[in-house]
Short mmCIF file of C-alpha atoms in Angstrom, two decimals:
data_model
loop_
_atom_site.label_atom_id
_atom_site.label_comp_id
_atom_site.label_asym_id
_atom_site.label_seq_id
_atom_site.Cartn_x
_atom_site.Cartn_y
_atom_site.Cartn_z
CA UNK A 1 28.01 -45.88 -23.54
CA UNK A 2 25.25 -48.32 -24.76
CA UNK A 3 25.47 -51.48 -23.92
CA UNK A 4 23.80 -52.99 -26.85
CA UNK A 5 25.35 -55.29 -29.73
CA UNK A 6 27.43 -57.29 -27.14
CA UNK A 7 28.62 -55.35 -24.90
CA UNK A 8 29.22 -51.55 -24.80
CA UNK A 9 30.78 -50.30 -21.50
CA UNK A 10 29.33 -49.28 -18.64
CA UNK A 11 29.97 -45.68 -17.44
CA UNK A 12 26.81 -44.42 -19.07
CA UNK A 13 23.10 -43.47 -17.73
CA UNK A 14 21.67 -45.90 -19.69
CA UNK A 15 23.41 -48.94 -18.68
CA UNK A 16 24.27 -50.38 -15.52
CA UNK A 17 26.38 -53.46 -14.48
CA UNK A 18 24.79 -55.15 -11.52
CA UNK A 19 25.66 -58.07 -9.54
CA UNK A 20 24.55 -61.58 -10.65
CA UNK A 21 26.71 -64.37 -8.23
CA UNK A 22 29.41 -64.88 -6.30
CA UNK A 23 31.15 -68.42 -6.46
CA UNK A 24 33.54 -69.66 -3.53
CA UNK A 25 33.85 -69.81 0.28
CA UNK A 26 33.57 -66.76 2.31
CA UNK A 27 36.25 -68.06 4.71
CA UNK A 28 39.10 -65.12 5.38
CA UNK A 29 42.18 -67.57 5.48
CA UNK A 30 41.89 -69.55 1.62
CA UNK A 31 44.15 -71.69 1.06
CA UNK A 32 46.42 -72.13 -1.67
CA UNK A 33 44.80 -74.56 -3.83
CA UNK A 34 41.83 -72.79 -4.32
CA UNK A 35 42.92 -69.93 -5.66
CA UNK A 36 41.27 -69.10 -9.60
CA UNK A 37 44.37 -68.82 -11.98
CA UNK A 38 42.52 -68.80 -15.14
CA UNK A 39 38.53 -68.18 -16.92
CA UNK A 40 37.29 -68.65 -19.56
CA UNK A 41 33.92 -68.60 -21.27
CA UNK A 42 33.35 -71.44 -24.11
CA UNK A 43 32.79 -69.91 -27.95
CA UNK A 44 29.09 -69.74 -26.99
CA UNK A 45 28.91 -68.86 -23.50
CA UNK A 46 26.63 -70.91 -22.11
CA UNK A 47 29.55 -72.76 -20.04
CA UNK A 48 32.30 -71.26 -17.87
CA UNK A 49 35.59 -72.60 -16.95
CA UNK A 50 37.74 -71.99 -14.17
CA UNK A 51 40.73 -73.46 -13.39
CA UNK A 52 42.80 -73.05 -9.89
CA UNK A 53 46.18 -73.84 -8.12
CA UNK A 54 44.87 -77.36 -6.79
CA UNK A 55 44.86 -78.57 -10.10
CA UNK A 56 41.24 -78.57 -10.53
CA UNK A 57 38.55 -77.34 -13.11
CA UNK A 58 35.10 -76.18 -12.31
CA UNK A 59 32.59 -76.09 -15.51
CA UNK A 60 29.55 -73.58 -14.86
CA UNK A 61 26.71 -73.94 -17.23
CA UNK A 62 24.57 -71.02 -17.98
CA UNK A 63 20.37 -71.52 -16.62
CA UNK A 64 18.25 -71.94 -19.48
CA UNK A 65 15.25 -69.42 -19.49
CA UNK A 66 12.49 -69.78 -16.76
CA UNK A 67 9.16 -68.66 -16.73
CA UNK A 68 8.87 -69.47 -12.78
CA UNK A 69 11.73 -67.39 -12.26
CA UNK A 70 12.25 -65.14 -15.10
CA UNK A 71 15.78 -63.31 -13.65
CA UNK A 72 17.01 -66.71 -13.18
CA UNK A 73 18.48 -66.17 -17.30
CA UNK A 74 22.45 -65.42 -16.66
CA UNK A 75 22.89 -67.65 -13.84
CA UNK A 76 25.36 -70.43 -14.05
CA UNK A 77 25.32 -73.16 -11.65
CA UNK A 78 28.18 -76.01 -11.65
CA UNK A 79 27.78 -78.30 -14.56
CA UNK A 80 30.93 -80.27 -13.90
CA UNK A 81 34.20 -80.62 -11.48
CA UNK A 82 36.85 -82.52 -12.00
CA UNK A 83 40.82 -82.87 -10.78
CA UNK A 84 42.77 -81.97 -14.18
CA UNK A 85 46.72 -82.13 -13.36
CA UNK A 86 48.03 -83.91 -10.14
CA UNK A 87 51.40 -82.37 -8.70
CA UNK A 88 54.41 -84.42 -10.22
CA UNK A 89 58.42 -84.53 -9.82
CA UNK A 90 60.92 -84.39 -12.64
CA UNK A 91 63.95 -86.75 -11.23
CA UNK A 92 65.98 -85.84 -13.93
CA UNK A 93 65.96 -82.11 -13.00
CA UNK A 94 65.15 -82.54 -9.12
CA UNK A 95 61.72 -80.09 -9.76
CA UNK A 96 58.48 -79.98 -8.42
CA UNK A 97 55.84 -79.70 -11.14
CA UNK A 98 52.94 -77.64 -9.81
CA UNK A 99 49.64 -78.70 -10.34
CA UNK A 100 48.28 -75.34 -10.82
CA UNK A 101 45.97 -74.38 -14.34
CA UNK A 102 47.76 -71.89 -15.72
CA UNK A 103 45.45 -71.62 -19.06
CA UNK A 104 42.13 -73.28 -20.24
CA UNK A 105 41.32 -73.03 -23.52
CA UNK A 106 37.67 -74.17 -25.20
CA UNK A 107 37.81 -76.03 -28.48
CA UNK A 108 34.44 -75.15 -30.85
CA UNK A 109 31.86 -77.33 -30.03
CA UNK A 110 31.26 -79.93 -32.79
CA UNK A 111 28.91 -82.58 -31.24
CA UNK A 112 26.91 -82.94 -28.20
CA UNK A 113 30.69 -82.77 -26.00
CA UNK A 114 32.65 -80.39 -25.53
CA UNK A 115 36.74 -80.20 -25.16
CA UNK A 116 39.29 -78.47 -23.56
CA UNK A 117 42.70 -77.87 -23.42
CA UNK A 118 44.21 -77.35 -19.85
CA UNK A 119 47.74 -76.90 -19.05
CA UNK A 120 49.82 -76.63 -15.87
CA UNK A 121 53.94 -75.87 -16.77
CA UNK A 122 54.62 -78.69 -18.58
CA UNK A 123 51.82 -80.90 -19.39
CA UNK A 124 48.88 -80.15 -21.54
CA UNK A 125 45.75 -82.42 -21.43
CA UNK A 126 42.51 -82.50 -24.20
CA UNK A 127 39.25 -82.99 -21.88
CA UNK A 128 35.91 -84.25 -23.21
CA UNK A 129 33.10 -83.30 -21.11
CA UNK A 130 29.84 -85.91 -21.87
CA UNK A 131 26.35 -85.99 -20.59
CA UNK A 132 24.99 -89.30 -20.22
CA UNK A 133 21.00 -89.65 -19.17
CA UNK A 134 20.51 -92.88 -20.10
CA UNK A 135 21.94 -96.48 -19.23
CA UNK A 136 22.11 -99.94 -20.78
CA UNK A 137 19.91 -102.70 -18.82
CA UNK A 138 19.35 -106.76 -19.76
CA UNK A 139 22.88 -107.78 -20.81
CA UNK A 140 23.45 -111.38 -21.90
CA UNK A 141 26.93 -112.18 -20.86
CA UNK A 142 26.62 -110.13 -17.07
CA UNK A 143 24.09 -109.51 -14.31
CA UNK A 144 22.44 -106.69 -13.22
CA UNK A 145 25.42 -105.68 -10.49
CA UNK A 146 28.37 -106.47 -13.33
CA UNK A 147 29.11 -110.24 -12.20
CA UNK A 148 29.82 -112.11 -15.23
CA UNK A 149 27.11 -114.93 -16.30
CA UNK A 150 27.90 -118.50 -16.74
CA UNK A 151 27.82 -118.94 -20.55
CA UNK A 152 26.41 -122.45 -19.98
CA UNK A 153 23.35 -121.26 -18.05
CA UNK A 154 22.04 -118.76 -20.56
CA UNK A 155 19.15 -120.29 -22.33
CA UNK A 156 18.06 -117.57 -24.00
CA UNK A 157 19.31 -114.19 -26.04
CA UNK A 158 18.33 -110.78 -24.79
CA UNK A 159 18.13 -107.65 -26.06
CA UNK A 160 19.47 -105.32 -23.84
CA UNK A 161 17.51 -101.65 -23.90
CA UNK A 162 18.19 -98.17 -22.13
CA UNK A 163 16.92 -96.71 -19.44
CA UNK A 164 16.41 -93.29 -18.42
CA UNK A 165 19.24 -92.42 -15.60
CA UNK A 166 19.78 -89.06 -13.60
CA UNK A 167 22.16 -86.81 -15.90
CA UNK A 168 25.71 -87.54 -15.22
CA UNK A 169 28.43 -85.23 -16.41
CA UNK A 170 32.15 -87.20 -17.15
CA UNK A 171 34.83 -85.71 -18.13
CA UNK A 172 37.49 -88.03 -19.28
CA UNK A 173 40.84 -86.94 -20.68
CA UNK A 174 41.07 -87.99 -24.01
CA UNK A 175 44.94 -86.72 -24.97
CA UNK A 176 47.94 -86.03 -23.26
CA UNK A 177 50.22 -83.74 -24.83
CA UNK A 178 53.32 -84.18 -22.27
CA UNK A 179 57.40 -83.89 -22.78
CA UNK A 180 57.99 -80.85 -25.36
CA UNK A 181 58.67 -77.82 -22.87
CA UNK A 182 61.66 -77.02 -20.72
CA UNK A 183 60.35 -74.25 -19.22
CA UNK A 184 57.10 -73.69 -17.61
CA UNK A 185 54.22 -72.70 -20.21
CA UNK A 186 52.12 -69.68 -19.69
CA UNK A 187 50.03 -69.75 -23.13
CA UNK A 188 47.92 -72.37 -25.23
CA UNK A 189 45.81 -71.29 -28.40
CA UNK A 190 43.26 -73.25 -30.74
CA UNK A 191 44.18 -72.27 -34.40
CA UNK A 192 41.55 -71.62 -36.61
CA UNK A 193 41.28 -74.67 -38.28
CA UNK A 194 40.10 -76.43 -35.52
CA UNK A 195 43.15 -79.08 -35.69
CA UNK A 196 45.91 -77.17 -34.45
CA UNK A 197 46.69 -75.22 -31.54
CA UNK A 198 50.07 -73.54 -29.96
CA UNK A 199 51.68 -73.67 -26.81
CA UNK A 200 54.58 -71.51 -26.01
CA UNK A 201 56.85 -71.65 -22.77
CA UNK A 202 59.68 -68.66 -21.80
CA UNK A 203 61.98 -69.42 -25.07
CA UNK A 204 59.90 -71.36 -27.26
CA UNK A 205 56.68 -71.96 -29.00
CA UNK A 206 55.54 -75.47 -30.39
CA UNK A 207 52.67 -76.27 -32.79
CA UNK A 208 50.74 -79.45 -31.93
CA UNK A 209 48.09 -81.47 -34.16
CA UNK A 210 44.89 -82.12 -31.50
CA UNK A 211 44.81 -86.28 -32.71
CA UNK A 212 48.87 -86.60 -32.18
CA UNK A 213 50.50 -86.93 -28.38
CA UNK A 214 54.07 -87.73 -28.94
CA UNK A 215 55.46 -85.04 -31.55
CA UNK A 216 55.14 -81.63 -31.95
CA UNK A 217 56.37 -78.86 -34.46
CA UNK A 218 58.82 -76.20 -32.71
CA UNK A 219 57.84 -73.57 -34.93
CA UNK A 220 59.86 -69.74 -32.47
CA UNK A 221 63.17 -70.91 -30.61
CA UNK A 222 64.51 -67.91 -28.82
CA UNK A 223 67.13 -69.49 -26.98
CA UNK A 224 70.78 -67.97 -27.73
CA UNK A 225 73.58 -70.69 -27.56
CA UNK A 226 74.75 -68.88 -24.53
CA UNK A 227 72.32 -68.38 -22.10
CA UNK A 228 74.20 -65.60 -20.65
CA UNK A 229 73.23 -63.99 -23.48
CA UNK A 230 69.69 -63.88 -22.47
CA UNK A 231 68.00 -60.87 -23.04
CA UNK A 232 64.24 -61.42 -23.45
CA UNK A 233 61.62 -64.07 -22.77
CA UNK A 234 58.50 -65.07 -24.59
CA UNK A 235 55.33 -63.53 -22.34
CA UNK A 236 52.23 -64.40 -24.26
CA UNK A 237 51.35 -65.91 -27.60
CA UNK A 238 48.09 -66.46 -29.60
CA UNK A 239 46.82 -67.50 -32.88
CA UNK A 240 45.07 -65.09 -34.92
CA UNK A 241 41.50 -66.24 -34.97
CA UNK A 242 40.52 -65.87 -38.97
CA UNK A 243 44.04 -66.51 -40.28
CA UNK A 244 45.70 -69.70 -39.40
CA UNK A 245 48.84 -69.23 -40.68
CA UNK A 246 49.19 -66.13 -38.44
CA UNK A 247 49.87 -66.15 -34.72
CA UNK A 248 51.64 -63.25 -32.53
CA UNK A 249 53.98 -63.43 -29.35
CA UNK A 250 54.98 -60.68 -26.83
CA UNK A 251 58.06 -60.59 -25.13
CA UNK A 252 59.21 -58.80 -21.53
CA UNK A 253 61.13 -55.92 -23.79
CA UNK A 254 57.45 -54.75 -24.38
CA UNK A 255 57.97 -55.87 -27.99
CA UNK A 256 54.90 -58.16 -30.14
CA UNK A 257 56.17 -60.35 -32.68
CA UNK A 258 53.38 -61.59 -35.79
CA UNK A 259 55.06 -64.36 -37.88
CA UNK A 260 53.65 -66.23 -40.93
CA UNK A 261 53.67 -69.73 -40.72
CA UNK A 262 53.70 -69.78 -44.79
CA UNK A 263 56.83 -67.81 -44.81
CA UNK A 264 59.16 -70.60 -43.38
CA UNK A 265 58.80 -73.52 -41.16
CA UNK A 266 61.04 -71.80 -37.95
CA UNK A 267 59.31 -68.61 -37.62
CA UNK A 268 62.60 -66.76 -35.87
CA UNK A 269 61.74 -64.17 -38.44
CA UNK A 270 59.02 -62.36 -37.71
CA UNK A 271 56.66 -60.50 -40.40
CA UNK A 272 55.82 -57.75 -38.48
CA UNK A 273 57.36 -56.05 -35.52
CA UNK A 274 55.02 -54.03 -32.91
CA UNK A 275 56.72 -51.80 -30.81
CA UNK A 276 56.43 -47.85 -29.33
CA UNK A 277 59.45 -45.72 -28.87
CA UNK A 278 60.07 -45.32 -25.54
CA UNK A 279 59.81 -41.72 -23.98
CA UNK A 280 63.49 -40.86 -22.59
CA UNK A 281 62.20 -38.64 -20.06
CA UNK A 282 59.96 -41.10 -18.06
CA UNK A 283 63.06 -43.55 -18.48
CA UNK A 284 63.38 -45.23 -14.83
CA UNK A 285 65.17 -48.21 -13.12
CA UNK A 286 61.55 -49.69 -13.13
CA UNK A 287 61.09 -49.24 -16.92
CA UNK A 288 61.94 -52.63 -18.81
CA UNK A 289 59.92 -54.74 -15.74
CA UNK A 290 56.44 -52.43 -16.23
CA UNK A 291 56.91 -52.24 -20.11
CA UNK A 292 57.04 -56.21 -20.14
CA UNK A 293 53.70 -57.55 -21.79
CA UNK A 294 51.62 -59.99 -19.75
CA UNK A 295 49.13 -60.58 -22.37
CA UNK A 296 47.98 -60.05 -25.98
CA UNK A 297 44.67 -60.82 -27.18
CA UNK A 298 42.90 -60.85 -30.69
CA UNK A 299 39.96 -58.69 -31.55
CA UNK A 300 37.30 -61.17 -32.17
CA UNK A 301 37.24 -59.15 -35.69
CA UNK A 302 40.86 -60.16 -36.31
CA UNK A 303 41.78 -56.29 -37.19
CA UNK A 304 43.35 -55.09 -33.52
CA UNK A 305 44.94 -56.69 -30.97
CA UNK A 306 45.15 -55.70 -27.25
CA UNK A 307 48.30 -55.89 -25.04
CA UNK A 308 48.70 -55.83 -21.17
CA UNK A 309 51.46 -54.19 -19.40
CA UNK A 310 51.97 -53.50 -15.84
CA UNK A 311 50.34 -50.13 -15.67
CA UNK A 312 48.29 -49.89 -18.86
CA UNK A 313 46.27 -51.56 -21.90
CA UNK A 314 47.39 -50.44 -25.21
CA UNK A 315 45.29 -51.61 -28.47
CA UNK A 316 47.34 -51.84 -31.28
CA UNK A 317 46.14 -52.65 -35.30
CA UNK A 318 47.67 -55.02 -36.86
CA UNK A 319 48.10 -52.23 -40.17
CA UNK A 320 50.54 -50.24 -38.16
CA UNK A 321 53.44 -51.55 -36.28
CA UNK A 322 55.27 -47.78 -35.27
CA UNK A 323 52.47 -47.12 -32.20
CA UNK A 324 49.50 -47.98 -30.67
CA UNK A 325 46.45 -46.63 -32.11
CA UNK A 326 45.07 -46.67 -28.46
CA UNK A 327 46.79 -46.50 -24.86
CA UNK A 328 44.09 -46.88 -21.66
CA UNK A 329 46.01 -45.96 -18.40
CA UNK A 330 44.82 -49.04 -15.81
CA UNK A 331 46.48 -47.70 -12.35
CA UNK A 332 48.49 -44.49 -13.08
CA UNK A 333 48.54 -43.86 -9.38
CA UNK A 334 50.82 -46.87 -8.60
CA UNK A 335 54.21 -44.90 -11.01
CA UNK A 336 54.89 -43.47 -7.62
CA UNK A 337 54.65 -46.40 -6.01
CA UNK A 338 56.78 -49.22 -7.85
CA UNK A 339 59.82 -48.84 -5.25
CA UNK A 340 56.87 -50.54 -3.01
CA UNK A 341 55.46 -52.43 -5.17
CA UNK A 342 58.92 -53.84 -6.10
CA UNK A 343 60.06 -54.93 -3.18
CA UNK A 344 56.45 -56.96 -1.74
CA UNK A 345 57.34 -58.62 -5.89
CA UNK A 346 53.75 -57.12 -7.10
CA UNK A 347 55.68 -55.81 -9.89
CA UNK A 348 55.62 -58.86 -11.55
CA UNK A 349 52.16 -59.46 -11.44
CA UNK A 350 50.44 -60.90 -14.61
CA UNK A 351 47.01 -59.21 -15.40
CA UNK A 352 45.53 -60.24 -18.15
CA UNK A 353 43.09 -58.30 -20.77
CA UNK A 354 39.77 -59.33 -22.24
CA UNK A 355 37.29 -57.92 -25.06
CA UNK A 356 33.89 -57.51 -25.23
CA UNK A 357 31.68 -59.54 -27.76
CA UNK A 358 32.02 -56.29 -30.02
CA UNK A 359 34.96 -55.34 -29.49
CA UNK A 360 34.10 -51.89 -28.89
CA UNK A 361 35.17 -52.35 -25.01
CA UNK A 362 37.91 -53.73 -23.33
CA UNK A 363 38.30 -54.95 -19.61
CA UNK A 364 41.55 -56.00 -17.35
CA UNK A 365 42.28 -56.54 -13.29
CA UNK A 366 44.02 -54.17 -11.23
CA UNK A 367 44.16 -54.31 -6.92
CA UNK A 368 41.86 -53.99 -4.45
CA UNK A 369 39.75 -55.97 -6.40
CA UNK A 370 39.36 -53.62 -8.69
CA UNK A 371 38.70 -53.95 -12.41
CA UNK A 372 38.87 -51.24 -15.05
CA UNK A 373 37.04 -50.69 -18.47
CA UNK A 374 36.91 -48.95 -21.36
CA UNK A 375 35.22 -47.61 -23.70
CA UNK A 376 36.82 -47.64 -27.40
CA UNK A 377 34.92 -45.20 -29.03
CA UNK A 378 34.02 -42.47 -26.54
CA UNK A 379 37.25 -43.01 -24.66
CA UNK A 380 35.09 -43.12 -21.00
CA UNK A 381 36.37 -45.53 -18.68
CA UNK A 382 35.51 -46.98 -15.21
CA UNK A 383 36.67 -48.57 -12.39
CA UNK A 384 34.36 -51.19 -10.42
CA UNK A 385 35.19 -53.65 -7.19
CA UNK A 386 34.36 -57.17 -6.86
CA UNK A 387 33.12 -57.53 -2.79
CA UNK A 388 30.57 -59.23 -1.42
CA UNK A 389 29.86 -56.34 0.44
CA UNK A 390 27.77 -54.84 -3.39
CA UNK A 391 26.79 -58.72 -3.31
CA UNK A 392 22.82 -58.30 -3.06
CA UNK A 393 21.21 -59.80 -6.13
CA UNK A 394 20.85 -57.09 -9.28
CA UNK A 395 22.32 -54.45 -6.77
CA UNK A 396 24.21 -52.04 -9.25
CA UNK A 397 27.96 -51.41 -8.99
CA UNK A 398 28.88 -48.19 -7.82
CA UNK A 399 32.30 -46.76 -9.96
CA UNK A 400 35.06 -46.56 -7.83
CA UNK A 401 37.82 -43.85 -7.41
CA UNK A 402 41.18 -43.95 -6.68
CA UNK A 403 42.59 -40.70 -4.85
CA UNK A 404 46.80 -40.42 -5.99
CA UNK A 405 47.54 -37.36 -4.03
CA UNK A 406 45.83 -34.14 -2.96
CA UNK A 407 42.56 -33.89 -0.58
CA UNK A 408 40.57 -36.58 -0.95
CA UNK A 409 37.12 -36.76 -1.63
CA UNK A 410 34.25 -38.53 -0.04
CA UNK A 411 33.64 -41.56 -1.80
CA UNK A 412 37.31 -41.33 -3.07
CA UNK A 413 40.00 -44.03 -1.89
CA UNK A 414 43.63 -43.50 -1.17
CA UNK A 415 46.12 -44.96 -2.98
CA UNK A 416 47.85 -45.67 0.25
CA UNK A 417 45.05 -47.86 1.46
CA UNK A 418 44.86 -50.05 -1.45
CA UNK A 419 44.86 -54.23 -0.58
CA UNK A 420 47.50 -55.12 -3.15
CA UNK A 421 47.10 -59.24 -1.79
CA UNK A 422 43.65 -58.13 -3.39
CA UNK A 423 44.22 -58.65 -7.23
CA UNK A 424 41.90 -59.23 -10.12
CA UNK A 425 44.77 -61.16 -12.76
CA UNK A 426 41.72 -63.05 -14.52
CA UNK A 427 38.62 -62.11 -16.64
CA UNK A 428 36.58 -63.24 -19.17
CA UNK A 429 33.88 -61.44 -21.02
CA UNK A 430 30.83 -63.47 -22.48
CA UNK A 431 31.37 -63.53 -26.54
CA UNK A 432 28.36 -61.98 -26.89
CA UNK A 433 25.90 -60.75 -24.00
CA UNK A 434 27.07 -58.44 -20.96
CA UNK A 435 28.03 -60.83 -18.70
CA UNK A 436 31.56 -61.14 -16.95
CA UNK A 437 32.86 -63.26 -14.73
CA UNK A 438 35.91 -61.98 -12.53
CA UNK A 439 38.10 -64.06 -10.41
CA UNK A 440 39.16 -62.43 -6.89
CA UNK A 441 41.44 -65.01 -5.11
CA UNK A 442 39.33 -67.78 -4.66
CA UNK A 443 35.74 -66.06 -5.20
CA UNK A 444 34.65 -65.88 -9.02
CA UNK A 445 32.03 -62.86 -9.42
CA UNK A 446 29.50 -62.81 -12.10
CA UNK A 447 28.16 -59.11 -12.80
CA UNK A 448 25.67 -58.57 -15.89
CA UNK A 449 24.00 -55.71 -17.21
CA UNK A 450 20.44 -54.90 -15.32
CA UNK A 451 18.80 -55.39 -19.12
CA UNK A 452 19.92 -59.33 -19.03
#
């Protein structure tokens, strides 16, 4: 498993994930608001995103290289923080509106800013993150300390010229997309065009236009006249990112819907239907909860996409809707444990899945702070911890293994001691080099390959 061309996975001699940083107090009791519930990495890397349940984003910006300290490359140090979404109340409906990020998503960088989309459950906001270096001195109409000027005391006209200033970062939110969801939202996507992006909630998915706040297209509607009639809510959604007329959502049946925007205007009917027949012997009480899809992602290609379930990662191609043409078993060892898991409610956990810059690897959470991944093409897989115990700089990460029954081996771990408050839901793989950035709680790990 080379890890050339982007990122090939690491189980191989020749290549070797090591740790790079960790990011976030050491403290054992964290509190609430600064737990990571999302990542992301911007289209070219260089800055990393995290937002957390205090309503907050925290920008990372990559180190250029340095020829004082030349394994400084890969680093990123905090470029920007700012508080994104305030807690509100909805009168009307007598709710509390969390402040927590549920999704950040990058828009392509066109100028010398850069924007983001960040959404808690009902609002979503467009950020525009600015450097400024230099500042405007010898103003006519004001002093030096903003006090206006006496326009009968100015005897003569200057020209005002800039200075050189210590680099300020601002963000300022430019829109505020607010008022279109009834129930909480759990995905945003940038179309391909650049102008358009989704945002879908448990029954419904509207299309927005980036310049226009107070109207927005309601392109899937779900919800049966008779909401006792309820049988399955929307889990995921994303626009395909070549096509943009083509987006897919999953549901909690297991099921992934792609629809056409060409086709119609309401896209109830879908154009293709992605679903595997379920086996009737492994048929359980637990069954429709672990089948239900926590996320789908695009292959960066366009040609697969990737789907998260409770206990595995299935890649499917978009050619063939009957199966997937790959299914990568995450934490097989917990099927004899859901009766546990469903009473402490970790059954509803929502991992989420992430490719490589390639797309010849894949890469999702499990517990313990554990994170799994795969290899595409020679099928090898591996399972590494985030601790800050392997938190030595360039120290290599030793694969981890999980013992489900049986004697247990040395460096083996019982499934019966597994932390399952210890979850990895959120990772992001850099779009092109072998960096990833894992969120564990409130910590966010960066491990990169030992050739970076």
């Amino acid at each position: 498993m080379a890890g050339a061309g982007g990122g090939g996975c690491p189980a191989g001699n020749d290549f070797q994930w090591c740790f790079s940083q960790v990011k976030g107090a050491v403290d054992e009791d964290v509190a609430e608001a600064d737990i990571i519930s999302t990542v992301e990495f911007n289209y070219s890397g260089d800055l990393l995103a995290t937002g957390d349940k205090g309503g907050r984003v925290v920008i990372f910006q990559r180190e250029q290289e340095n020829k004082i300290r030349p394994h400084s490359r890969g680093e990123y140090n905090v470029y920007s923080t700012f508080q994104s979404h305030e807690p509100e109340f909805d009168y009307l409906k007598s709710l509390e509106i969390e402040e927590k990020i549920n999704k950040i998503r990058w828009l392509p960088q066109q100028n010398a800013a850069h924007f983001l989309l960040s959404t808690n459950d009902k609002t979503i906001k467009l950020w525009k993150i600015s450097e400024r270096d230099k500042r405007a001195e010898g103003y006519n109409l004001k002093d030096e300390d903003g006090r206006l000027r006496d326009p009968f005391r100015i005897t003569a006209l200057r020209v005002p010229i800039l200075k050189p200033m210590d680099l300020m970062v601002e963000a300022s939110p430019r829109r505020i997309f607010a008022n279109a969801h009834t129930y909480h939202i759990n995905s945003i996507s940038v179309n391909s065009d650049h102008e358009t992006y989704l945002s879908a909630d448990d029954l419904r998915i509207n299309l927005w236009h980036l310049e226009i706040t107070d109207r927005s297209f309601n392109i899937v509607d779900i919800k049966p006249a008779n909401m006792e009639e309820l049988t399955e809510v929307i889990t995921a959604a994303e626009f395909h990112p070549h096509q943009c007329n083509v987006f897919v959502y999953s549901s909690s049946k297991g099921t992934i819907r792609l629809c056409d925007m060409r086709s119609s205007a309401l896209c109830d009917r879908h154009s293709k239907f992605f679903e595997e027949p379920e086996d009737p012997s492994s048929r359980s009480f637990f069954s429709e909860i672990i089948s239900s899809i926590s996320d789908v992602k695009f292959s960066h290609s366009g040609r697969y996409m990737m789907t998260r379930d409770y206990l595995s990662v299935k890649v499917w191609d978009l050619n063939m809707e009957s199966r997937p043409v790959e299914t990568h078993q995450v934490h097989e060892y917990l099927r004899s444990k859901l009766c546990s898991l469903y009473e402490n409610d970790c059954i509803f956990d929502k991992f989420e899945c992430c490719w490589n810059g390639s797309d010849s690897a894949v890469m999702t959470g499990s517990y313990n702070n554990f994170f799994r991944m795969f290899d595409r093409s020679t099928r090898r897989d591996v399972t590494l911890e985030a601790s800050r115990e392997s938190s030595k700089p360039r120290a290599s990460l030793k694969p981890r293994k999980v013992c489900a029954g049986g004697k247990r081996k040395k460096d083996e771990i019982s499934v019966d001691s597994l932390d399952f408050n210890k979850k990895i839901l959120h990772t992001a793989w850099h779009p092109v080099d072998n960096i990833i950035a894992v969120a564990a709680t409130n910590n966010l790990y960066i491990f990169q390959d030992k050739a970076n």
